[in-house]
XYZ file of C-alpha atoms in Angstrom:
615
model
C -19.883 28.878 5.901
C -19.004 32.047 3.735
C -17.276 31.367 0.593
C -15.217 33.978 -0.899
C -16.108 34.776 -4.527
C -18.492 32.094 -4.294
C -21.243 32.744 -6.784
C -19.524 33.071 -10.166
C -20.926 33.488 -13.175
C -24.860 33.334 -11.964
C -24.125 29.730 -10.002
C -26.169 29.471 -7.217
C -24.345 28.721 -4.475
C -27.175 27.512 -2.060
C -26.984 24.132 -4.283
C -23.858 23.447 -3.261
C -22.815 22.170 0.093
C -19.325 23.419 1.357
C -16.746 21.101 0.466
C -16.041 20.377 4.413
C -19.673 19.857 4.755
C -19.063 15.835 4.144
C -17.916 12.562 5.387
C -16.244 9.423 3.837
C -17.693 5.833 3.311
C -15.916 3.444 1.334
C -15.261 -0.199 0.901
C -11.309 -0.291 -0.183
C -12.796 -0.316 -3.900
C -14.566 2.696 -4.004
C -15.762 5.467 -1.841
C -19.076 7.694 -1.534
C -19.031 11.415 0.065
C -21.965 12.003 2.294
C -23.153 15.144 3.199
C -24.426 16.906 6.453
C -27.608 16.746 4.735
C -27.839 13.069 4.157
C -27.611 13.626 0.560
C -24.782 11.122 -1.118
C -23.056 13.796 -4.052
C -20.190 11.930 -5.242
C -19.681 8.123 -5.946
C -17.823 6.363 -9.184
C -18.633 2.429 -9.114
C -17.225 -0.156 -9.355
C -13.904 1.880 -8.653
C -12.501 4.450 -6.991
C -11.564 5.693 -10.677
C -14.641 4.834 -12.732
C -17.010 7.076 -13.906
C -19.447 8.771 -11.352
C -23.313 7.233 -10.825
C -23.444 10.508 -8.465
C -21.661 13.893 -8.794
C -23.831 16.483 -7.865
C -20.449 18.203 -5.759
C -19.245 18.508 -9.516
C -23.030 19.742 -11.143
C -26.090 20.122 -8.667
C -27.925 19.343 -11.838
C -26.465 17.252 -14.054
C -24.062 15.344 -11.571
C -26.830 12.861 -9.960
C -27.499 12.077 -6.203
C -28.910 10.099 -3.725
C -30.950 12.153 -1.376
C -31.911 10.987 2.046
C -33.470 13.635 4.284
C -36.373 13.921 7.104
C -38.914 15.471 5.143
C -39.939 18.732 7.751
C -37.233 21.673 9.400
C -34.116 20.291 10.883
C -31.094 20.328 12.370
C -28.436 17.670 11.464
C -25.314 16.169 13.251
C -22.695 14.082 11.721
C -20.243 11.506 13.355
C -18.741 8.365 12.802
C -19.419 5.090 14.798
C -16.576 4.918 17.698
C -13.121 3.502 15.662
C -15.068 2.701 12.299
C -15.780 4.067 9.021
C -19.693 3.629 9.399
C -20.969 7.405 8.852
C -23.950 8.803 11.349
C -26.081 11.726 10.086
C -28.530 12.979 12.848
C -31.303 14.640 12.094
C -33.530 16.796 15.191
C -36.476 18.203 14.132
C -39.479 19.275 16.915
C -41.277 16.038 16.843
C -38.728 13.537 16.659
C -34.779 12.420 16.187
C -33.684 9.979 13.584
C -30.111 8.395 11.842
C -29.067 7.750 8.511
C -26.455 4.982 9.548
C -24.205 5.006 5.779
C -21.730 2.139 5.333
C -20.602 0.428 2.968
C -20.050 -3.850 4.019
C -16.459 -4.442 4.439
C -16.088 -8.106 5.766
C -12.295 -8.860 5.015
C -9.882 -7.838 2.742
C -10.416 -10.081 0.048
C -9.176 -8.881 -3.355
C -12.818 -10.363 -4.774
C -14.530 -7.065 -6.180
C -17.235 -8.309 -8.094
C -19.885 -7.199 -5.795
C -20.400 -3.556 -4.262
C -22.867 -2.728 -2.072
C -24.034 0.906 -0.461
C -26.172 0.413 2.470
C -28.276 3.678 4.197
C -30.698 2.608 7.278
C -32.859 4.917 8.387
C -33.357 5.160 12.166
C -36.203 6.857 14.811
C -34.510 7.119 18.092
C -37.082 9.388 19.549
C -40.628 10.531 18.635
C -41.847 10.401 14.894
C -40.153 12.337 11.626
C -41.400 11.589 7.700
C -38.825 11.164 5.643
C -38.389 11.578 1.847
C -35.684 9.930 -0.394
C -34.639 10.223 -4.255
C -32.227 8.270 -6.067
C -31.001 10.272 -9.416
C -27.551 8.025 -11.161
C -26.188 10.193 -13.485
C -23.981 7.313 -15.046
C -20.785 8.163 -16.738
C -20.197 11.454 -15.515
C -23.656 12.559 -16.077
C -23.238 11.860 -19.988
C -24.689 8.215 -20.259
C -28.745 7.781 -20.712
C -30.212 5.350 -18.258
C -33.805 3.493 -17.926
C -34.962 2.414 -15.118
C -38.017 -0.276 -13.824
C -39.519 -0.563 -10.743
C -41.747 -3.353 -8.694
C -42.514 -2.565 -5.415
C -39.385 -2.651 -3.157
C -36.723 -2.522 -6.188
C -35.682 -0.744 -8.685
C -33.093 -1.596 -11.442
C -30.774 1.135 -13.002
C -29.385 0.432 -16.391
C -27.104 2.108 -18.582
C -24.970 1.036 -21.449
C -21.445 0.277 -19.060
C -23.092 -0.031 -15.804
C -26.753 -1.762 -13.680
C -27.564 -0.806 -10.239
C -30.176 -2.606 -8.078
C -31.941 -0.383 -5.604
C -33.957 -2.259 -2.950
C -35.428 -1.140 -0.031
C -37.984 -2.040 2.471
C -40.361 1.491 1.598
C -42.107 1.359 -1.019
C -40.335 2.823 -4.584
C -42.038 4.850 -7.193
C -40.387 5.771 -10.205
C -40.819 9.130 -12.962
C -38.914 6.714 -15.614
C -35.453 8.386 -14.969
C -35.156 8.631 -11.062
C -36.570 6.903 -8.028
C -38.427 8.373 -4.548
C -40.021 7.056 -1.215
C -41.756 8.445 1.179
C -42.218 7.299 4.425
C -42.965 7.956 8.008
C -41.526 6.550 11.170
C -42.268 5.914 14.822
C -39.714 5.799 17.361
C -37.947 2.475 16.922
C -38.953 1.472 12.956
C -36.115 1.695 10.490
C -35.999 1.908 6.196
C -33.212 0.416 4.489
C -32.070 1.303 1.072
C -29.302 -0.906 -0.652
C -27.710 -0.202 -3.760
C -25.954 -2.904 -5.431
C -23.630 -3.017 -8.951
C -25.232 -5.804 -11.063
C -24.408 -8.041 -13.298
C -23.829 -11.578 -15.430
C -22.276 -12.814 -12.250
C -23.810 -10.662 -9.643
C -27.725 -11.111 -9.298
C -30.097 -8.562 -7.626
C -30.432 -9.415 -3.759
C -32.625 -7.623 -1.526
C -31.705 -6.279 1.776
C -34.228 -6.886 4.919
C -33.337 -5.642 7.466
C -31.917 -8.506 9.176
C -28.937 -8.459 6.988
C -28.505 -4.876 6.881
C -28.041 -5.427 10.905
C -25.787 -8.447 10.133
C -23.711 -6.376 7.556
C -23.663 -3.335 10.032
C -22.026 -5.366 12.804
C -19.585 -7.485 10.423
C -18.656 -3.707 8.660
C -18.270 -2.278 12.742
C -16.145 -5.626 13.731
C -14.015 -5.305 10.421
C -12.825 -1.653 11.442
C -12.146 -1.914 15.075
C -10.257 -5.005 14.174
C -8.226 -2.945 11.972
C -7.625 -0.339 13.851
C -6.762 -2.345 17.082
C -3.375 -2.817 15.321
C -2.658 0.868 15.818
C 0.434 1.054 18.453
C -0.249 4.961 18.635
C -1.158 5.780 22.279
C -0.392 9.195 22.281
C -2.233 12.869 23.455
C -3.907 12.722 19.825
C -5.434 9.315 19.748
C -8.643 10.114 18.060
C -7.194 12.439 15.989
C -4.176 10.025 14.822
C -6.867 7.295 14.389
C -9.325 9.322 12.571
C -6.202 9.940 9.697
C -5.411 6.389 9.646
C -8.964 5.298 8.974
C -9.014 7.812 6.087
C -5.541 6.053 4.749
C -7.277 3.209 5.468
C -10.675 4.440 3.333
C -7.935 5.452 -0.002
C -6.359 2.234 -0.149
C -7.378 -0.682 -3.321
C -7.779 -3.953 -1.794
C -7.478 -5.358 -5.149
C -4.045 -4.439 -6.013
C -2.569 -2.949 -2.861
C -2.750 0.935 -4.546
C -3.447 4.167 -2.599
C -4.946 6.459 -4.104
C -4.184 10.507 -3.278
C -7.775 11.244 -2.976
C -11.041 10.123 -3.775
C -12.144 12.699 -5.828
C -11.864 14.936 -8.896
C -11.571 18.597 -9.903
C -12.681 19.793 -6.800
C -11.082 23.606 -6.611
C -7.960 25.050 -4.987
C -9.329 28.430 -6.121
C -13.401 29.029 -6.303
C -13.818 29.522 -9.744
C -10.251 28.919 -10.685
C -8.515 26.409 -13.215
C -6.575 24.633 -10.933
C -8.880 21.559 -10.659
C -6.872 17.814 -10.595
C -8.413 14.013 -10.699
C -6.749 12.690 -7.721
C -8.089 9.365 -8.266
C -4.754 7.910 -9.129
C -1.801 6.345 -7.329
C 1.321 9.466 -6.768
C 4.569 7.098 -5.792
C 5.610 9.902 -3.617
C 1.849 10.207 -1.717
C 1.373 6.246 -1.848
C 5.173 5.852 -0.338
C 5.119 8.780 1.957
C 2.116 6.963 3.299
C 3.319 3.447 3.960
C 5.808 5.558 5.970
C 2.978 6.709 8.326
C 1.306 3.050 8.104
C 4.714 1.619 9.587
C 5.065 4.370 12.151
C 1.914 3.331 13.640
C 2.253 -0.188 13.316
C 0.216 -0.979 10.281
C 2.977 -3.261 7.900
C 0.095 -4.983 5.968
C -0.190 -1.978 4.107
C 3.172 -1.235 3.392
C 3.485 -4.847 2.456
C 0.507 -4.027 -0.224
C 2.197 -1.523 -1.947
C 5.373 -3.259 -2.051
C 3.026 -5.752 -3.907
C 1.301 -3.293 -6.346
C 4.552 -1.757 -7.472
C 5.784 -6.071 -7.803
C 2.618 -7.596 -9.109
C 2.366 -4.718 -11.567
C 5.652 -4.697 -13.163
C 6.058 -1.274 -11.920
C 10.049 -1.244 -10.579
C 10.389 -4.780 -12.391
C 12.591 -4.690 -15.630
C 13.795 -1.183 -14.694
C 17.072 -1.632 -17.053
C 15.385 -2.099 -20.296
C 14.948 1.260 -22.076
C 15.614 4.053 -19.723
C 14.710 7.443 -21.048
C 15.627 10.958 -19.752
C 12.352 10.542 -17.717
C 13.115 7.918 -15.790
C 12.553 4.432 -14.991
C 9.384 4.957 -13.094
C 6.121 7.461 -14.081
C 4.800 10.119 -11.097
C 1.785 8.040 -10.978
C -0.250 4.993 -12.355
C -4.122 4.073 -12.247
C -5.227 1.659 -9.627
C -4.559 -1.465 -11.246
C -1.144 -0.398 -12.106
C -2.085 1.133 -15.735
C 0.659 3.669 -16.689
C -1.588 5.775 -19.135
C -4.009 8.030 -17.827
C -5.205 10.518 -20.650
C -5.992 13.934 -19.498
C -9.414 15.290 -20.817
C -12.786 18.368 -19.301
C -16.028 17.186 -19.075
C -17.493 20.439 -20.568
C -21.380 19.221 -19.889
C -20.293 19.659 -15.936
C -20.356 23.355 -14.643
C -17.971 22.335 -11.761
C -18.166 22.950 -8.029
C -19.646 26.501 -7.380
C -19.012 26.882 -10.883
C -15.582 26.341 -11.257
C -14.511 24.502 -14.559
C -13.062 22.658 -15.884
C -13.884 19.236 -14.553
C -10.651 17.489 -15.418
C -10.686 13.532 -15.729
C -7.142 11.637 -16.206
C -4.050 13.193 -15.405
C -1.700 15.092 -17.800
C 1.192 15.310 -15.163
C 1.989 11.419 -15.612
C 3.693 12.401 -18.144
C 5.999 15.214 -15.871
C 9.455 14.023 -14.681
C 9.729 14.586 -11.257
C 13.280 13.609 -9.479
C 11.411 13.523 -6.097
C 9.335 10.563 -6.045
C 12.357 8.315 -6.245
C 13.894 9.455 -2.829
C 9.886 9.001 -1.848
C 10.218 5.364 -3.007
C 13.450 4.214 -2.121
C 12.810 5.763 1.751
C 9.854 3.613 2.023
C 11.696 0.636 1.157
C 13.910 1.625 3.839
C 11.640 1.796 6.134
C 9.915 -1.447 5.119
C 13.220 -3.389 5.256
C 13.880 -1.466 8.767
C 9.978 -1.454 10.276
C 8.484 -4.357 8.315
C 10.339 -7.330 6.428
C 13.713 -7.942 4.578
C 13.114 -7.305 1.049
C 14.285 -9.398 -1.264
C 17.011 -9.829 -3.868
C 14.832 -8.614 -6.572
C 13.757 -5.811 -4.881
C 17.286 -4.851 -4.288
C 18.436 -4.814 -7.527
C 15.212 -2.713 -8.264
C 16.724 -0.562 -5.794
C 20.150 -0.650 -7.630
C 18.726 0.107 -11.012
C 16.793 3.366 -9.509
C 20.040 4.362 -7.786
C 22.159 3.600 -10.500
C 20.253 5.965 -13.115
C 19.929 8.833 -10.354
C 23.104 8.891 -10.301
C 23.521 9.448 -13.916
C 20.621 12.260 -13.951
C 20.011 13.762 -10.817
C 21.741 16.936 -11.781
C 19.243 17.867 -14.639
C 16.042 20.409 -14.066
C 12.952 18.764 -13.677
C 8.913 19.646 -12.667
C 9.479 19.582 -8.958
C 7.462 18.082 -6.261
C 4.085 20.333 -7.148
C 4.245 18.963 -10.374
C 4.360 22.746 -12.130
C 3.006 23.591 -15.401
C 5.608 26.336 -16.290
C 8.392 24.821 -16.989
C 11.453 22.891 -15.466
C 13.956 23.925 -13.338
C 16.535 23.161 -10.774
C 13.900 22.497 -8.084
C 16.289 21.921 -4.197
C 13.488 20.198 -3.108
C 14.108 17.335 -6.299
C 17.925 17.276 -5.489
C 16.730 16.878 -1.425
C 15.103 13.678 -2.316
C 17.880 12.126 -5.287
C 19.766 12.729 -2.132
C 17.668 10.604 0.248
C 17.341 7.698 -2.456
C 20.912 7.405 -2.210
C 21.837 7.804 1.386
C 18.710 5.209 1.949
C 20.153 2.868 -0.558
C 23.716 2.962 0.770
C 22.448 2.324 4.638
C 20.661 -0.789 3.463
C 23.892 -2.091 1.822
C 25.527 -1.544 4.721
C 23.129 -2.956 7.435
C 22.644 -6.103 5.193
C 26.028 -6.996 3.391
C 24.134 -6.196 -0.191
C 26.075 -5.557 -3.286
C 26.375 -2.266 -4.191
C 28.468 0.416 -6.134
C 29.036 2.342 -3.057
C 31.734 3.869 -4.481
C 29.823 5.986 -7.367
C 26.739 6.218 -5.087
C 28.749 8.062 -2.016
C 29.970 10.240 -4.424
C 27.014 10.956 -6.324
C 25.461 11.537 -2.401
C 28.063 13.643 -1.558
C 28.271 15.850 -4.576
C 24.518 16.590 -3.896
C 25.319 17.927 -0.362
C 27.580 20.317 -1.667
C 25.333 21.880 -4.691
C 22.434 22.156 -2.804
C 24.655 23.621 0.447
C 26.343 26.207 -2.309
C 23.723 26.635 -4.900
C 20.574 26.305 -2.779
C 21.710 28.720 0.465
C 20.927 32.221 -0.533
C 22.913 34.754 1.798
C 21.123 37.835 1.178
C 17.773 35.943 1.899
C 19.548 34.023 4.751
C 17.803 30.566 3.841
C 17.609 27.460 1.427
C 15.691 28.440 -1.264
C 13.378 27.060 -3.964
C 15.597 26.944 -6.931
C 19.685 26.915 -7.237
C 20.367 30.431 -7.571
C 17.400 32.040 -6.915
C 15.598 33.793 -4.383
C 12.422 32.390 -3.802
C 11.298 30.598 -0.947
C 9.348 27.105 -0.788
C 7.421 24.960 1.871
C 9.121 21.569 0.463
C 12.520 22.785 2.209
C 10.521 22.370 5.272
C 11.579 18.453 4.970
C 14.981 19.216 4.769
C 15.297 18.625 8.374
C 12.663 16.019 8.282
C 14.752 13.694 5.692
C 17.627 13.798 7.855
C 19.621 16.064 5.457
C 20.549 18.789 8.229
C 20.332 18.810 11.741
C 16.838 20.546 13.043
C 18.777 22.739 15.210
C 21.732 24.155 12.690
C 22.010 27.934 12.331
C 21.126 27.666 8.401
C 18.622 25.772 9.182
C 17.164 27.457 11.960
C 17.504 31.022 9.707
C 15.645 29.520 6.913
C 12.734 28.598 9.318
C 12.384 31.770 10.646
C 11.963 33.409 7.199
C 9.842 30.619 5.871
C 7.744 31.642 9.166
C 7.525 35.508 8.295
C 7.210 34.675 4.216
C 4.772 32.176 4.006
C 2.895 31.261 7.430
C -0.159 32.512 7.914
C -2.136 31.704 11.385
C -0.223 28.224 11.672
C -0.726 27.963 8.352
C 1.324 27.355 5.609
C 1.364 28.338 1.664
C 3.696 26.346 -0.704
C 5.056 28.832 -2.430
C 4.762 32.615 -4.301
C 2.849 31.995 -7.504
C 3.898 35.587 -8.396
C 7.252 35.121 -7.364
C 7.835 32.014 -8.791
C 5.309 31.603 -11.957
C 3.733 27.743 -12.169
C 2.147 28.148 -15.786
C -1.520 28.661 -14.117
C -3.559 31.376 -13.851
C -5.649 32.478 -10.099
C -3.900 31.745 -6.946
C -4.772 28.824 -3.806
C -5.620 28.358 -0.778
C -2.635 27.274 2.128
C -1.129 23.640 1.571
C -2.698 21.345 4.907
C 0.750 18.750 4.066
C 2.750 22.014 4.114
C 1.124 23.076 7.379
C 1.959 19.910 9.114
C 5.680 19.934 8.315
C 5.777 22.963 9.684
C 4.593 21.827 13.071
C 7.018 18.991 12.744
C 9.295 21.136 11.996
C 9.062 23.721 14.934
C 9.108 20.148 17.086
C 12.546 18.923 15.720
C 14.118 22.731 16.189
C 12.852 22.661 20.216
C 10.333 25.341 19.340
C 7.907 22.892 21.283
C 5.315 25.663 22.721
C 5.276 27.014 19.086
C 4.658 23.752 17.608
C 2.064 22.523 20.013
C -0.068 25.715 19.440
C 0.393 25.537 15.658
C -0.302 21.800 15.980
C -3.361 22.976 17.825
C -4.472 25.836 15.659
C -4.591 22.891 12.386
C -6.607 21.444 14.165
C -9.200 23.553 14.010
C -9.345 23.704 10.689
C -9.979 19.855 10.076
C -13.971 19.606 9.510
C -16.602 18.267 12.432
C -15.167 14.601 11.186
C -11.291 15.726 11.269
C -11.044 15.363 7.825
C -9.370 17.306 5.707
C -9.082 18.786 2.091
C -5.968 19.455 0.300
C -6.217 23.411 1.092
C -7.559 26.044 3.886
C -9.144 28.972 1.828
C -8.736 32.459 3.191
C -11.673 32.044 5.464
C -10.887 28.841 6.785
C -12.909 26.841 3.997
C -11.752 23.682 2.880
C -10.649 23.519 -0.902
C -9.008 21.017 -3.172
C -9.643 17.323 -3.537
C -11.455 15.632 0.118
C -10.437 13.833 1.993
C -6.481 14.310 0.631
C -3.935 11.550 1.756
C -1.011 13.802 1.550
C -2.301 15.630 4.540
C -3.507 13.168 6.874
C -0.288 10.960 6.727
C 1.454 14.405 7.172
C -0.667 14.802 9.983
C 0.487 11.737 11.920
C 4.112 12.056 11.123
C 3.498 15.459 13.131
C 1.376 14.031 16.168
C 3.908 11.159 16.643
C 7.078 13.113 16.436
C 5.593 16.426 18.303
C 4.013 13.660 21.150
C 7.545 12.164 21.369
C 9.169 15.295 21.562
C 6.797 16.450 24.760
C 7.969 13.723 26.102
């Protein structure tokens, strides 16, 4: 695939595989990005949010990888094993086919994490093909020296925070930093490499390959188990299924967390600044995905997070000590943590060159109004879809409400968490609205005590600002900002969060320009850096989340040819897994973090509502 401005600065691209060029393994701890060339670049052990053993997507040469490849010309194929997360790489060369079948064992969802295990089994299916492997950790980040011994068929990795054990049924020879086999195979012989976190509790074990075909078929059974609870039966089943499996892949067994993606600093712009660790739990991303979890029938999840934000004191205690910035953050770390320092890895030349590589997240610190009409709708939805809550979780509920309606009419970062400044974002007052009209229809279903009084009004006087202050006449649509003039992809869930009818004249009018300002080919940009400045220099690709809304969008207005043939066109973009990245570049390259939860839970909100709408 081309990349625009892809060399920079004398980086050679050819080291770097595009971005869409990977799939996803994982083991609801942690997750590994494979590539079409059977060479694992990115995986942080024991957690999705420790430091990376292998980031050569971040620094071909610095990052570390584990390379897996048939060692003569050939052409590869990647899939995943029908309704499982159990990765397939294919390689044909002129003598002979082989697999590299990458998984890693998922049995149940115990919240036991001690042990983490990577399998790769190498595969003939037809003819004979030499293979070559190296295994290169790079621990912390590529900054932490490692040693390494070997003895036949293992090979332990050790470094001052982490060990890895590296069996395998080839024979391992080691340069006193990395590891490599080579080895040649017949039609029907198999290698298996298994690469284990070690420890005072967790011993070295090897991996025959009896139990790699045991943990194969418990890791297949584990996934199509899962996935059986899907109630989607719709015209996008694979597609629908794929996206939940992804979910599935982002979520932390341990504590119930979701993370927004499994990666860091990957670019929205080639060469750019704007490079984010995603690695964290967003309340809006985490809640707007329980929403897609219940719509297909999933409640275990939803359940999960209702946990993590319980278990970890997150909406418990919400009275004591209420700031300006709220009673909850934007995000947290996995296990609930609320600080998550912001700091570059300078050693790292980033993706294609583009730096900085950011770890920890300097918007936890942003206030952003949003996430609480996020929150509150998911508890909605759980208490509708999934179970009652309880009485503490409805005075959470009440504490949220009651401070929104003390501050909701204040300017804030807004839902793309902007570095230039706040301001009176519609998109914020959209969702203080939604937290309250939530609230007040769970009071009234269940009989629950509530100040409806103060919260109708605070509802109502909402409605009216954003209906005066957020309509623009001369542009003949909602707008970004109160007052101003810019437009904005967020106002696409206007509709969506029940605020106005899909088919109202406004409503309709400010689809049509949002559709001639900032659609592109089905696809959709968030906004006019230039129009409306965001503190960072370079510009982005189109927003994948944005582009889904769209289609639902069309679908609630009756525009159903439009929407099925944008709903269509998105498709094409996802890569040969139907994965996606949080951006489409301006040649249909994938950019941003991979895979992005934001835009596959965006993407089955839009296949269930556009399927229901064909009827």
């Amino acid at each position: 695939m081309a990349f625009e401005n892809a060399a920079l600065g004398g980086v050679d691209d050819s080291r770097y595989l595009p971005i869409s060029e990977h799939g996803l393994i994982g083991d609801l701890r942690t997750a590994a990005l494979v590539g079409t060339n059977g060479t694992i670049d990115w995986y942080c052990c024991p957690r999705f949010d420790a430091p990376s053993v292998f980031a050569s997507i971040l620094d071909a040469d610095r990052g570390g990888s584990f390379e897996l490849a048939a060692d003569v010309p050939t052409r590869t194929r990647q899939f995943y094993f029908p309704d499982t997360n159990v990765l397939i790489t294919r390689f044909f060369a002129a003598d002979g086919v082989a697999e590299i079948q990458d998984f890693m064992p998922v049995v149940d969802e115990s919240r036991e994490a001690d042990r983490h295990r990577l399998i790769r089994r190498v595969i003939c299916v037809r003819g004979t093909l030499p293979f070559r492997a190296r295994v290169a950790p790079r621990f912390g980040y590529g900054a932490e020296p490692h040693s390494v011994q070997v003895r036949d068929h293992e090979a332990i990795f050790q470094s001052r925070s982490l060990s890895l054990s590296l069996t395998a049924t080839a024979t391992l020879e080691t340069d006193g930093r990395d590891v490599w086999a080579n080895f040649k195979l017949l039609e029907g012989e198999s290698v298996v490499f298994a690469l284990d976190r070690i420890g005072d509790e967790v011993r070295p074990r090897a991996c025959p390959r009896a139990e790699a075909e045991d943990q194969f078929g418990a890791t297949v059974r584990f996934w199509r188990h899962w996935l059986a609870g899907s109630r989607y039966h719709g015209r996008w089943r694979e597609t629908v299924h794929r996206s939940a499996l992804a979910l599935k892949l982002l979520t932390y067994a341990p504590t119930g967390a979701i993370v927004a993606a499994p990666t860091t600093s990957l670019p929205e712009q080639i060469g750019g600044e704007r490079n984010w660790d995603y690695r964290y739990v967003w309340v809006r991303d985490a809640a707007f995905c329980i929403y897609a979890m219940l719509r297909l029938g999933f409640t275990s999840e939803a359940e999960a997070f209702m946990g993590f934000l319980d278990e970890r004191g997150i909406m418990r205690g919400l009275g004591q000590d209420i700031g300006a910035t709220g009673p909850l953050q934007i995000m947290y770390g996995i296990d609930g943590r609320s600080d998550l320092p912001e700091y570059e890895l300078s050693h790292l030349e980033g993706y294609l060159g583009s730096a900085p590589v950011r770890v920890g997240n300097a918007a936890t610190g942003q206030l952003q109004l949003d996430i609480y009409g996020a929150l509150i709708d998911s508890v909605y939805l759980y208490d509708k879809w999934g179970q009652p809550i309880s009485s503490d979780r409805w005075d959470e509920v009440g504490v949220v409400v009651d401070w929104l309606c003390d501050h909701w009419d204040q300017p804030d970062e807004g839902v793309w968490e902007t570095r230039g400044g706040r301001k009176d974002f519609l998109y914020s007052r959209l969702m203080c609205w939604v937290a309250m009209e939530r609230a007040i229809r769970m009071a009234n279903r269940r009989g629950l005590p509530a100040d409806l009084p103060r919260w109708r009004q605070s509802r109502d006087a909402i409605y009216r600002q954003i209906m005066r202050q957020g309509w623009s006449a001369e542009r003949g649509a909602f707008v970004q900002g109160l007052g101003s003039d810019v437009l904005d992809a967020s106002l696409l869930m206007m509709p969506m969060a029940k605020f106005i009818s899909p088919t109202d004249p406004k409503w309709l009018s400010t689809l049509d320009v949002l559709t001639t300002d900032l659609v592109s080919d089905s696809l959709v940009y968030r906004y006019d850096p230039e129009a409306s400045p965001d503190g960072l220099r370079g510009t982005e690709g189109t927003f994948s989340i944005c582009s889904f809304w769209y289609v639902e969008a069309l679908a609630r207005a009756g525009r159903l040819e439009e929407a099925r043939l944008a709903f269509e066109k998105m498709l094409t973009y996802a890569n040969h897994l139907g994965l996606y990245a949080e951006e489409i570049g301006p040649t249909g390259e994938q950019l941003g973090n991979f895979p992005q939860a934001f835009t596959h839970l965006s993407l089955i909100s839009a296949a269930f509502n556009l399927d229901r709408a064909l009827g």
